[in-house]
Amino acid sequence: MIRVRFAPSPTGNLHIGSVRTALFNYLFARHHGGQFVLRIEDTDLERSRPEYTADILSGLDWLGLASDEPPVYQSSRRELHLEYVEKLLKEGRAYPDPEGSPAVFFRVPADGATVIPDLVKGGIVFQNKDFKDQVIRKSDGSVTYNFAVVLDDALMGITHIIRGEDHISNTPKQIFLYNALGFALPQFAHIPMILGTDRSKLSKRHGATSINEYKKDGFLPEAIVNYLALLGWTPPDGSELMNLTELCQKFDLDRVSKSNSIFDLEKLRWLNAQKLKNLSLEALQSLCPELNTEILKVIKDDLVLLTDAPEKAKIFTLHKIEYTDEQKAELKTASARQVFRELQEKIDSIYNGSIEEQYNKAQELIDSIVKNTGFKKGQVFHPLRVALTAQKSGPGLKFLLVLLGKEKVKERLQNALGC
Ligand code: GLU
């Protein structure tokens, strides 16, 4: 049975790069009917914080990447780790610090080579002579990352270690320990890094890195998951728009790229807009409970971020709209005035019947104004839109007329005529 783990250190908020690592583990497990577990590596007592652990847990939950088992806290395994230090000491594979501190050193094989069985990079060969004996217990009595990670991965039955390639230099050291402890070697998959547009490692300088910031900015978890899956992996059928279930079906390590990927915010935004379009109206409504359903329906396809919704809905509810000088000039033309007057005269007639009937009547009214005036469509549509919204583009005019309601339409036409 395939068993993988995501092993974040809670020394910061859940980072977008870590989420990609978690996601690849999750997808690999699901694809093969295996298990995905979470281990919080909270052994650095100075830098670990419970609020970071909370952020990691809630972020994974939000993204739909929850662990199959309750998370394991590495700090709770301290006694176990220390027992294995004693074991290696007893077997002569490790020795105490010659200077008398509580530190313990592990004897690294003096010669030969170590090969990392890596499913992404192929076999990576290291010369053992390039490694010094390793500290496994520090002088403060705590065990080192490389030691704890090997013990935990082996004792938790982890079969595949999928993590960022920045860990490659640790892997031979970990392999020495697997061998010395008599544990079977797992498979490794070191996945490429995520870089900013300037090709340096993705960091704050490139914009938001914490998942919470993306959530606050109005990104959907579906978009983040879809986007991150494509950062360093391509599906066999080349599709771009996939939900988590489809990703689980398609993902495997053989199509993970060997080279680094560049984080492309525009592509993430594009995917977010697609996901918003594909959301059912009910789902969107539950994310924006304060907005009117009919308004949501009309603005839905124009959203890039969820946070655009209240912004775009505003034109329907604003008490007063302000025109720019340039807009005022457009509203003052004789043709615009004629359009506004015609609309003023007949507008009352559209507000009865079902909402669909009202939309139809509104459309007929607009069409009749085009016909009666003999103006080009643009000469009718454009000034009307400006008069009603003070904007260049937005929802169709029939929606504006109906959803603004009689009072607001009249008020705004009056405003426009007063320019
Ligand atoms: N806690 C380590 C990290 O966050 C885990 C590395 C690993 O996956 O082995 O970098």
Coordinates of C-alpha atoms and ligand atoms in Angstrom, one line a residue:
M1 CA 0.0 0.0 0.0
I2 CA 1.4 3.4 -1.0
R3 CA 1.7 5.7 2.0
V4 CA 3.0 9.3 1.6
R5 CA 3.3 12.2 4.0
F6 CA 3.4 15.9 4.0
A7 CA 5.8 17.0 6.7
P8 CA 5.7 20.8 7.2
S9 CA 7.6 22.6 9.9
P10 CA 5.2 25.0 11.6
T11 CA 7.7 27.9 11.5
G12 CA 5.5 30.0 9.3
N13 CA 2.1 30.2 7.6
L14 CA 1.2 27.6 5.0
H15 CA 3.3 28.6 2.0
I16 CA 2.1 28.2 -1.6
G17 CA 5.2 26.1 -2.4
S18 CA 4.5 23.8 0.5
V19 CA 0.9 23.4 -0.8
R20 CA 2.2 22.2 -4.1
T21 CA 4.3 19.6 -2.3
A22 CA 1.3 18.5 -0.2
L23 CA -0.8 18.4 -3.3
F24 CA 1.6 16.1 -5.3
N25 CA 1.7 13.8 -2.3
Y26 CA -2.1 13.8 -2.0
L27 CA -2.7 13.2 -5.7
F28 CA -0.1 10.4 -5.8
A29 CA -1.8 8.7 -2.9
R30 CA -5.3 9.1 -4.3
H31 CA -4.2 8.0 -7.8
H32 CA -2.8 4.7 -6.4
G33 CA -5.5 4.1 -3.8
G34 CA -2.9 4.9 -1.0
Q35 CA -2.8 7.0 2.1
F36 CA -1.8 10.6 2.7
V37 CA -0.8 11.5 6.2
L38 CA 0.3 14.7 7.8
R39 CA 3.2 15.1 10.2
I40 CA 3.8 18.4 11.8
E41 CA 7.6 18.7 12.3
D42 CA 7.4 20.9 15.4
T43 CA 10.8 20.0 16.9
D44 CA 12.4 23.4 16.5
L45 CA 11.0 24.8 19.7
E46 CA 12.2 28.3 19.1
R47 CA 10.7 28.8 15.7
S48 CA 7.6 26.5 15.9
R49 CA 4.3 28.2 16.8
P50 CA 0.9 26.7 17.5
E51 CA -0.7 29.4 15.4
Y52 CA 1.4 28.3 12.4
T53 CA 0.2 24.7 12.9
A54 CA -3.4 26.0 13.0
D55 CA -2.8 27.9 9.8
I56 CA -1.4 24.8 8.1
L57 CA -4.3 22.6 9.2
S58 CA -7.0 25.1 8.3
G59 CA -5.3 25.9 4.9
L60 CA -5.1 22.2 4.0
D61 CA -8.7 21.7 5.0
W62 CA -9.8 24.7 2.9
L63 CA -8.0 23.3 -0.1
G64 CA -9.6 19.9 0.4
L65 CA -6.2 18.2 1.1
A66 CA -7.0 16.8 4.6
S67 CA -4.9 14.0 6.0
D68 CA -6.3 10.5 6.1
E69 CA -5.3 10.1 9.7
P70 CA -5.0 12.5 12.7
P71 CA -1.8 14.5 12.2
V72 CA 1.3 13.2 13.9
Y73 CA 3.3 15.7 16.0
Q74 CA 6.9 15.0 15.7
S75 CA 7.6 16.6 19.1
S76 CA 5.6 13.8 20.7
R77 CA 8.0 11.2 19.4
R78 CA 11.1 12.6 21.2
E79 CA 11.5 9.6 23.5
L80 CA 11.3 7.2 20.6
H81 CA 13.9 9.2 18.7
L82 CA 16.3 9.1 21.6
E83 CA 15.9 5.4 22.0
Y84 CA 17.3 5.0 18.5
V85 CA 20.3 7.2 19.4
E86 CA 21.1 4.7 22.2
K87 CA 20.7 1.8 19.8
L88 CA 23.2 3.2 17.3
L89 CA 25.6 4.0 20.2
K90 CA 25.3 0.5 21.5
E91 CA 26.0 -1.0 18.1
G92 CA 29.0 1.3 17.6
R93 CA 27.4 3.0 14.5
A94 CA 27.4 6.2 16.4
Y95 CA 29.8 7.7 19.0
P96 CA 29.5 10.4 21.7
D97 CA 31.0 13.8 21.3
P98 CA 34.8 13.5 22.0
E99 CA 34.5 16.9 23.7
G100 CA 32.0 15.6 26.2
S101 CA 28.8 17.4 25.2
P102 CA 25.6 15.3 24.9
A103 CA 26.0 15.4 21.1
V104 CA 26.2 12.1 19.3
F105 CA 27.8 11.5 15.9
F106 CA 26.8 9.0 13.3
R107 CA 29.6 7.2 11.4
V108 CA 29.1 7.8 7.7
P109 CA 30.5 5.1 5.4
A110 CA 34.1 6.1 4.4
D111 CA 34.0 5.1 0.8
G112 CA 31.7 3.8 -1.9
A113 CA 28.8 5.7 -3.5
T114 CA 25.2 6.2 -2.5
V115 CA 22.5 6.3 -5.1
I116 CA 19.2 8.1 -4.5
P117 CA 16.4 6.1 -6.2
D118 CA 14.6 9.1 -7.5
L119 CA 11.4 8.8 -9.5
V120 CA 11.6 12.2 -10.9
K121 CA 15.4 12.8 -11.4
G122 CA 16.4 9.2 -12.0
G123 CA 19.3 7.8 -9.9
I124 CA 21.4 10.5 -8.3
V125 CA 24.8 9.3 -7.3
F126 CA 26.8 10.7 -4.3
Q127 CA 30.3 9.8 -3.2
N128 CA 30.3 8.8 0.4
K129 CA 33.7 10.3 1.0
D130 CA 32.2 13.7 0.5
F131 CA 30.2 13.4 3.7
K132 CA 31.4 14.0 7.3
D133 CA 30.1 12.0 10.3
Q134 CA 26.7 13.5 11.1
V135 CA 25.4 14.9 14.3
I136 CA 22.2 12.9 15.2
R137 CA 21.8 14.3 18.7
K138 CA 22.7 17.9 19.2
S139 CA 24.5 19.2 22.3
D140 CA 21.2 20.5 23.6
G141 CA 20.0 16.9 23.7
S142 CA 17.5 17.1 20.8
V143 CA 17.8 15.0 17.7
T144 CA 18.5 16.5 14.3
Y145 CA 16.1 16.9 11.4
N146 CA 17.8 14.2 9.3
F147 CA 17.6 11.7 12.1
A148 CA 14.0 12.4 13.2
V149 CA 12.7 12.4 9.6
V150 CA 14.2 9.0 8.8
L151 CA 12.9 7.4 12.0
D152 CA 9.4 8.9 11.5
D153 CA 9.2 8.0 7.8
A154 CA 10.4 4.5 8.4
L155 CA 8.3 3.8 11.5
M156 CA 5.2 5.4 10.0
G157 CA 5.5 3.1 7.0
I158 CA 6.1 5.8 4.4
T159 CA 6.7 4.2 1.0
H160 CA 7.4 7.4 -1.1
I161 CA 9.0 10.6 -0.1
I162 CA 7.8 13.4 -2.4
R163 CA 9.3 16.7 -1.5
G164 CA 11.1 19.8 -2.9
E165 CA 14.4 19.3 -4.6
D166 CA 16.0 21.6 -2.1
H167 CA 16.1 18.5 0.1
I168 CA 18.3 16.5 -2.3
S169 CA 21.4 17.3 -0.3
N170 CA 19.9 15.8 2.8
T171 CA 18.8 12.6 1.1
P172 CA 22.2 10.7 1.0
K173 CA 22.6 11.4 4.8
Q174 CA 19.1 10.0 5.3
I175 CA 19.9 6.9 3.2
F176 CA 23.0 6.2 5.4
L177 CA 20.7 6.2 8.4
Y178 CA 18.1 4.0 6.8
N179 CA 20.9 1.5 6.1
A180 CA 22.4 1.7 9.5
L181 CA 19.0 1.3 11.2
G182 CA 18.1 -1.7 9.0
F183 CA 15.0 0.0 7.5
A184 CA 13.9 -0.6 3.9
L185 CA 14.6 2.4 1.7
P186 CA 11.5 4.3 0.5
Q187 CA 11.3 5.7 -3.0
F188 CA 12.1 9.3 -3.4
A189 CA 10.7 11.9 -5.7
H190 CA 12.3 15.3 -5.6
I191 CA 10.1 17.8 -7.3
P192 CA 11.3 21.0 -8.9
M193 CA 11.2 24.3 -7.3
I194 CA 8.8 27.1 -7.9
L195 CA 10.5 30.3 -9.0
G196 CA 9.3 33.9 -9.3
T197 CA 9.3 35.6 -12.7
D198 CA 12.9 36.7 -12.1
R199 CA 13.9 33.0 -11.7
S200 CA 14.8 33.3 -8.1
K201 CA 13.1 31.1 -5.5
L202 CA 9.5 32.2 -4.9
S203 CA 9.4 34.5 -1.9
K204 CA 7.5 37.4 -0.4
R205 CA 9.3 39.7 -2.9
H206 CA 7.2 38.1 -5.7
G207 CA 3.9 38.8 -3.9
A208 CA 1.7 36.8 -1.7
T209 CA 3.1 33.4 -0.6
S210 CA 0.8 32.4 2.2
I211 CA -2.4 30.5 1.3
N212 CA -4.4 32.7 3.6
E213 CA -3.5 35.8 1.5
Y214 CA -4.8 34.1 -1.6
K215 CA -7.9 33.2 0.2
K216 CA -8.4 36.8 1.3
D217 CA -7.7 38.1 -2.1
G218 CA -10.6 36.1 -3.5
F219 CA -9.0 33.0 -5.0
L220 CA -11.0 29.8 -4.9
P221 CA -9.4 26.6 -3.4
E222 CA -10.3 24.8 -6.7
A223 CA -8.3 27.3 -8.7
I224 CA -5.2 27.1 -6.4
V225 CA -5.3 23.3 -6.5
N226 CA -5.7 23.2 -10.3
Y227 CA -3.0 25.8 -10.8
L228 CA -0.5 24.2 -8.4
A229 CA -1.0 20.8 -10.0
L230 CA 0.1 22.3 -13.3
L231 CA 3.3 23.8 -11.8
G232 CA 5.7 21.0 -12.5
W233 CA 3.3 18.5 -14.0
T234 CA 1.4 18.0 -17.2
P235 CA -1.5 15.6 -17.6
P236 CA -1.2 13.0 -20.3
D237 CA -4.1 14.6 -22.2
G238 CA -2.8 18.1 -22.0
S239 CA -6.0 19.4 -20.3
E240 CA -5.7 22.6 -18.2
L241 CA -9.0 22.9 -16.4
M242 CA -9.4 20.0 -13.9
N243 CA -11.1 19.5 -10.6
L244 CA -9.5 17.6 -7.7
T245 CA -11.2 14.3 -8.7
E246 CA -9.9 14.6 -12.3
L247 CA -6.4 15.5 -11.0
C248 CA -6.4 12.4 -8.8
Q249 CA -7.3 10.3 -11.8
K250 CA -4.6 11.8 -14.0
F251 CA -1.7 12.5 -11.7
D252 CA 1.4 10.3 -11.6
L253 CA 5.0 11.0 -10.9
D254 CA 6.2 10.0 -14.4
R255 CA 4.9 13.3 -15.8
V256 CA 6.5 15.5 -13.2
S257 CA 9.0 17.9 -14.8
K258 CA 12.7 17.8 -14.0
S259 CA 13.0 21.5 -14.4
N260 CA 11.8 24.4 -12.2
S261 CA 8.6 26.2 -12.8
I262 CA 7.7 29.8 -12.8
F263 CA 4.8 31.1 -10.8
D264 CA 2.4 32.8 -13.1
L265 CA -0.1 34.9 -11.3
E266 CA -2.0 35.7 -14.5
K267 CA -2.6 32.1 -15.2
L268 CA -3.8 31.6 -11.7
R269 CA -6.2 34.5 -12.1
W270 CA -7.4 33.0 -15.4
L271 CA -8.1 29.7 -13.8
N272 CA -9.9 31.4 -11.0
A273 CA -12.2 33.2 -13.4
Q274 CA -12.9 29.8 -15.1
K275 CA -13.7 28.2 -11.7
L276 CA -16.0 31.0 -10.8
K277 CA -17.8 30.7 -14.1
N278 CA -18.2 27.0 -13.5
L279 CA -19.5 27.4 -10.0
S280 CA -23.2 26.8 -9.6
L281 CA -25.2 29.9 -8.7
E282 CA -26.0 28.2 -5.4
A283 CA -22.4 27.6 -4.6
L284 CA -21.5 31.2 -5.5
Q285 CA -24.4 32.5 -3.4
S286 CA -23.2 30.6 -0.4
L287 CA -19.8 32.3 -0.8
C288 CA -21.4 35.7 -1.1
P289 CA -24.5 35.4 1.1
E290 CA -25.0 39.2 1.3
L291 CA -25.5 39.6 -2.4
N292 CA -28.8 39.4 -4.3
T293 CA -29.1 36.2 -6.4
E294 CA -30.3 37.9 -9.6
I295 CA -27.4 40.4 -9.4
L296 CA -24.9 37.5 -8.8
K297 CA -26.3 35.6 -11.8
V298 CA -25.6 38.7 -14.0
I299 CA -22.1 39.4 -12.8
K300 CA -20.9 35.8 -12.3
D301 CA -19.2 35.4 -15.7
D302 CA -17.3 38.7 -15.3
L303 CA -15.6 37.8 -12.0
V304 CA -11.9 37.1 -11.8
L305 CA -11.7 37.0 -8.0
L306 CA -14.4 36.3 -5.6
T307 CA -13.8 39.7 -4.1
D308 CA -14.8 41.3 -7.4
A309 CA -18.4 40.3 -6.7
P310 CA -19.3 43.0 -4.0
E311 CA -17.4 45.5 -6.2
K312 CA -19.3 44.6 -9.3
A313 CA -22.6 44.4 -7.4
K314 CA -22.1 48.0 -6.2
I315 CA -23.4 49.7 -9.3
F316 CA -26.8 48.2 -8.5
T317 CA -27.0 49.6 -5.0
L318 CA -25.0 52.9 -5.0
H319 CA -27.2 55.8 -4.0
K320 CA -25.4 58.3 -6.2
I321 CA -23.0 57.8 -9.1
E322 CA -20.5 60.4 -10.1
Y323 CA -19.6 61.0 -13.7
T324 CA -16.2 62.1 -14.9
D325 CA -15.9 65.3 -17.0
E326 CA -15.4 63.2 -20.1
Q327 CA -18.5 61.2 -19.3
K328 CA -20.5 64.3 -18.7
A329 CA -19.5 65.5 -22.2
E330 CA -20.9 62.3 -23.6
L331 CA -24.1 62.5 -21.7
K332 CA -24.7 66.0 -22.9
T333 CA -24.8 65.3 -26.6
A334 CA -28.2 65.8 -28.3
S335 CA -28.5 62.1 -29.3
A336 CA -27.8 60.9 -25.8
R337 CA -30.5 63.2 -24.4
Q338 CA -33.0 62.0 -26.9
V339 CA -32.3 58.4 -25.9
F340 CA -32.7 59.3 -22.2
R341 CA -36.0 61.0 -22.8
E342 CA -37.4 58.2 -24.8
L343 CA -36.4 55.7 -22.1
Q344 CA -37.8 57.9 -19.3
E345 CA -41.2 58.0 -21.1
K346 CA -41.5 54.3 -21.5
I347 CA -39.6 52.8 -18.7
D348 CA -42.5 52.1 -16.4
S349 CA -43.9 49.5 -18.7
I350 CA -41.2 47.0 -18.2
Y351 CA -41.6 46.4 -14.4
N352 CA -44.2 43.7 -14.3
G353 CA -44.3 40.0 -14.8
S354 CA -41.6 37.5 -13.9
I355 CA -38.0 38.6 -13.9
E356 CA -37.4 36.9 -17.3
E357 CA -40.4 38.7 -18.7
Q358 CA -39.0 42.0 -17.4
Y359 CA -35.6 41.3 -19.1
N360 CA -37.5 40.6 -22.4
K361 CA -39.5 43.8 -22.1
A362 CA -36.4 45.8 -21.3
Q363 CA -34.7 44.4 -24.4
E364 CA -37.6 45.2 -26.6
L365 CA -37.7 48.7 -25.2
I366 CA -34.0 49.3 -26.0
D367 CA -34.5 47.8 -29.5
S368 CA -37.4 50.0 -30.1
I369 CA -35.4 53.1 -29.1
V370 CA -32.7 52.1 -31.6
K371 CA -35.4 51.7 -34.2
N372 CA -37.4 54.9 -33.4
T373 CA -34.3 57.2 -33.2
G374 CA -32.6 55.6 -36.2
F375 CA -29.3 55.9 -34.2
K376 CA -26.6 53.3 -34.4
K377 CA -26.7 50.8 -31.6
G378 CA -23.5 52.2 -30.0
Q379 CA -25.1 55.7 -29.9
V380 CA -27.9 54.2 -27.8
F381 CA -26.1 51.6 -25.7
H382 CA -23.0 53.5 -24.8
P383 CA -24.6 56.7 -23.3
L384 CA -27.2 54.6 -21.6
R385 CA -24.5 52.5 -19.9
V386 CA -22.6 55.6 -18.8
A387 CA -25.8 57.2 -17.5
L388 CA -26.8 54.2 -15.5
T389 CA -23.4 53.1 -14.2
A390 CA -20.7 55.7 -15.0
Q391 CA -18.8 52.8 -16.5
K392 CA -17.6 51.7 -19.9
S393 CA -18.5 48.0 -19.6
G394 CA -20.5 45.7 -17.4
P395 CA -23.7 43.7 -17.4
G396 CA -26.1 43.8 -20.3
L397 CA -28.4 46.9 -20.4
K398 CA -31.5 44.8 -20.0
F399 CA -30.1 43.5 -16.8
L400 CA -29.2 46.9 -15.6
L401 CA -32.6 48.3 -16.3
V402 CA -34.4 45.5 -14.5
L403 CA -32.1 45.0 -11.5
L404 CA -31.6 48.7 -10.8
G405 CA -35.3 49.0 -10.5
K406 CA -37.6 51.8 -11.6
E407 CA -36.6 54.4 -9.0
K408 CA -32.9 54.1 -9.5
V409 CA -33.1 54.1 -13.3
K410 CA -35.3 57.2 -13.3
E411 CA -33.0 58.9 -10.8
R412 CA -29.9 58.2 -12.8
L413 CA -31.5 59.2 -16.1
Q414 CA -32.5 62.5 -14.4
N415 CA -28.9 62.9 -13.2
A416 CA -27.6 62.3 -16.7
L417 CA -30.0 64.8 -18.1
G418 CA -28.9 67.3 -15.5
C419 CA -25.3 67.3 -16.7
Ligands
GLU1 N1 10.0 19.6 7.9 C1 10.7 19.5 6.6 C2 10.4 20.8 5.8 O1 9.4 21.4 6.1 C3 10.3 18.3 5.9 C4 11.2 17.9 4.8 C5 10.8 16.6 4.2 O2 9.8 16.5 3.6 O3 11.6 15.6 4.5 O4 11.2 21.2 5.0

